[in-house]
């Protein structure tokens, strides 16, 4: 970018509409827009999904069953085979070493339309066997014959992602290669650098023009890696910059109130606690109180493993707000959890006479009207509830602190609706999900983070076992003995969103079976999210009172539920749970003075699932478990779809590029600290690029 422009050099404005580019008319423009490519820059950032070169191609003669291969060859023949089971298209391809069959059951007519005998193709897939080796529905790319002949030299050929709509206008992988050829052959093209030059130099990143050339037409592997590294950094840097901007923005929002002092409640409650706070709890309370005292809004995440004692931390902070005449709202993701918080907070808050109220969906109208009135008047001081709290009719008198429990279950919108009910209230988000550092840097990168990294000392210890179906009889015998001795038991069934109906059915059937056949002599009860509030309350009450020995439930007990007398937890179909989820479930037992045992029943054993369960077996460190879960399942599984959108980056990978996330974050925050509004001349381009290319990500960020 600092080069002197020669007469031939032609500086391209990245914001130019893509339709101005030679070879792209309105038709292609529309198709490109369907995948979000509107400007010249968007097009240049349409990176290859993978590359083909000599080292990644397997000669057909070396193809073996079970291998993941890419073969390159000539189409020899196409034939529709009418099989008794299912008709299919058979394509025979050949290279210098042999021939291989490829098969399409679906989409055969399209393949037939674009494949012609004599075409050169690259095909990738897993090698299967059916009357010979074959590839079924391989990933395919048609090559130019010129490309094919140069593959045997050191050439690297980019393969581009495409869609049906793009293919219709000739922009399949080959079409993209042709298009990019045209662009890169055009004169000496130059693209404006969008990374601050100081940064680019310091980190020795490839400059944008060269990196674009190399990522589309790599001269060799090393340069390709250099180009990829540059774009990964660029992407992560801008995301972190966005988070930094957001964070600074929140920091500058003034609250509409301030606290002259902590008031009396804090002391009153603290002195009557039935236990001493852990050092971590004390530290975190100070961190939060410091935020509350500040003029700017608090936006803090409190992370603490199951049982680390977040509730009392929240209550002590809430008591400060309440002593100062303000209201506090606590929002929980389920009614069961809200009810539990409600009971706990009444108990803990009693010494200070705090007026706690519960607002959930299924309350009788009379009661509800009364509570709403108390919230409006301000006589209700600490209001616990579910998303019922965000309904329009709920009006607070002076909401100063919003506590949101179990964060990732709420959408951004729900959260901001609650926050909007106060006058820029402080926000404390609590989560028991140990979030891997890399993820939290991105998902919660705009928040201040407090961590409860110390569990209150416990007398009991919990052990974990994996069993299979054959061992169930022994497990049941064990349970019977425990219950007869006065202990209580959870039996948990998975409830996975996609198959919720069937899962619920399975849980109910499991319950019936256990009750009739296995434990006809014991007291069992069923608990699931589909039950009405009073019914559920009744079950929880009976279980907490000890009248019910075995509680069969779906994952509704996952969070928050606290009964110290439970010593055994059986997790059915454990292979279907996420590790973090099991970890949280397991945290529900051994909460008293007795030892606990967590029995994971593995019904469908696969190598992958067994490996995952082994991790749970080996460690109780929530952070390690979540990190492993993230690596094994990927970010998409790890979090809900919303966050997935944010984590689905173009080129960087939050798991693989963990270290890069770290340095991008560091640099982004440093840059913004030095120039909070990106007003310096050398940052103007950065600012513009941030706004025009990354604002959409704001929707995924965890704040207001
Ligand atoms: P979580 O962080 O999972 O929400 P809770 O706040 O529900 O944890 O606390 C779990 C249990 O530990 C509760 O019964 C609570 O009263 C108790 N507890 C909290 N802090 C301490 C402490 N410092 N020492 C002993 N017990 C504690
Ligand atoms: Mg909790």
XYZ file of C-alpha atoms in Angstrom, residues 14 19 37 62 76 102 108 125 185 203 227 340 342 361 411 437 555 583 594 608 621 679 681:
23
model
C -13.042 -3.049 -2.192
C -21.269 -6.397 -10.915
C -21.110 -11.550 -2.024
C -3.366 -47.068 -4.195
C -14.599 -42.862 -18.911
C -18.316 -43.655 -8.342
C -27.917 -38.256 -10.405
C -14.766 -39.179 -0.445
C -4.198 -11.362 -14.583
C 3.719 -9.727 13.385
C -1.669 -16.165 3.346
C -35.443 -23.000 43.962
C -36.872 -18.124 45.415
C -45.916 -18.332 34.155
C -31.330 -15.093 23.871
C -10.994 -19.644 27.772
C -32.642 -32.952 32.232
C -20.545 -32.551 34.566
C -22.121 -38.352 52.406
C -16.166 -41.572 20.057
C -12.302 -30.062 36.590
C -9.942 8.557 14.828
C -5.494 8.851 10.381
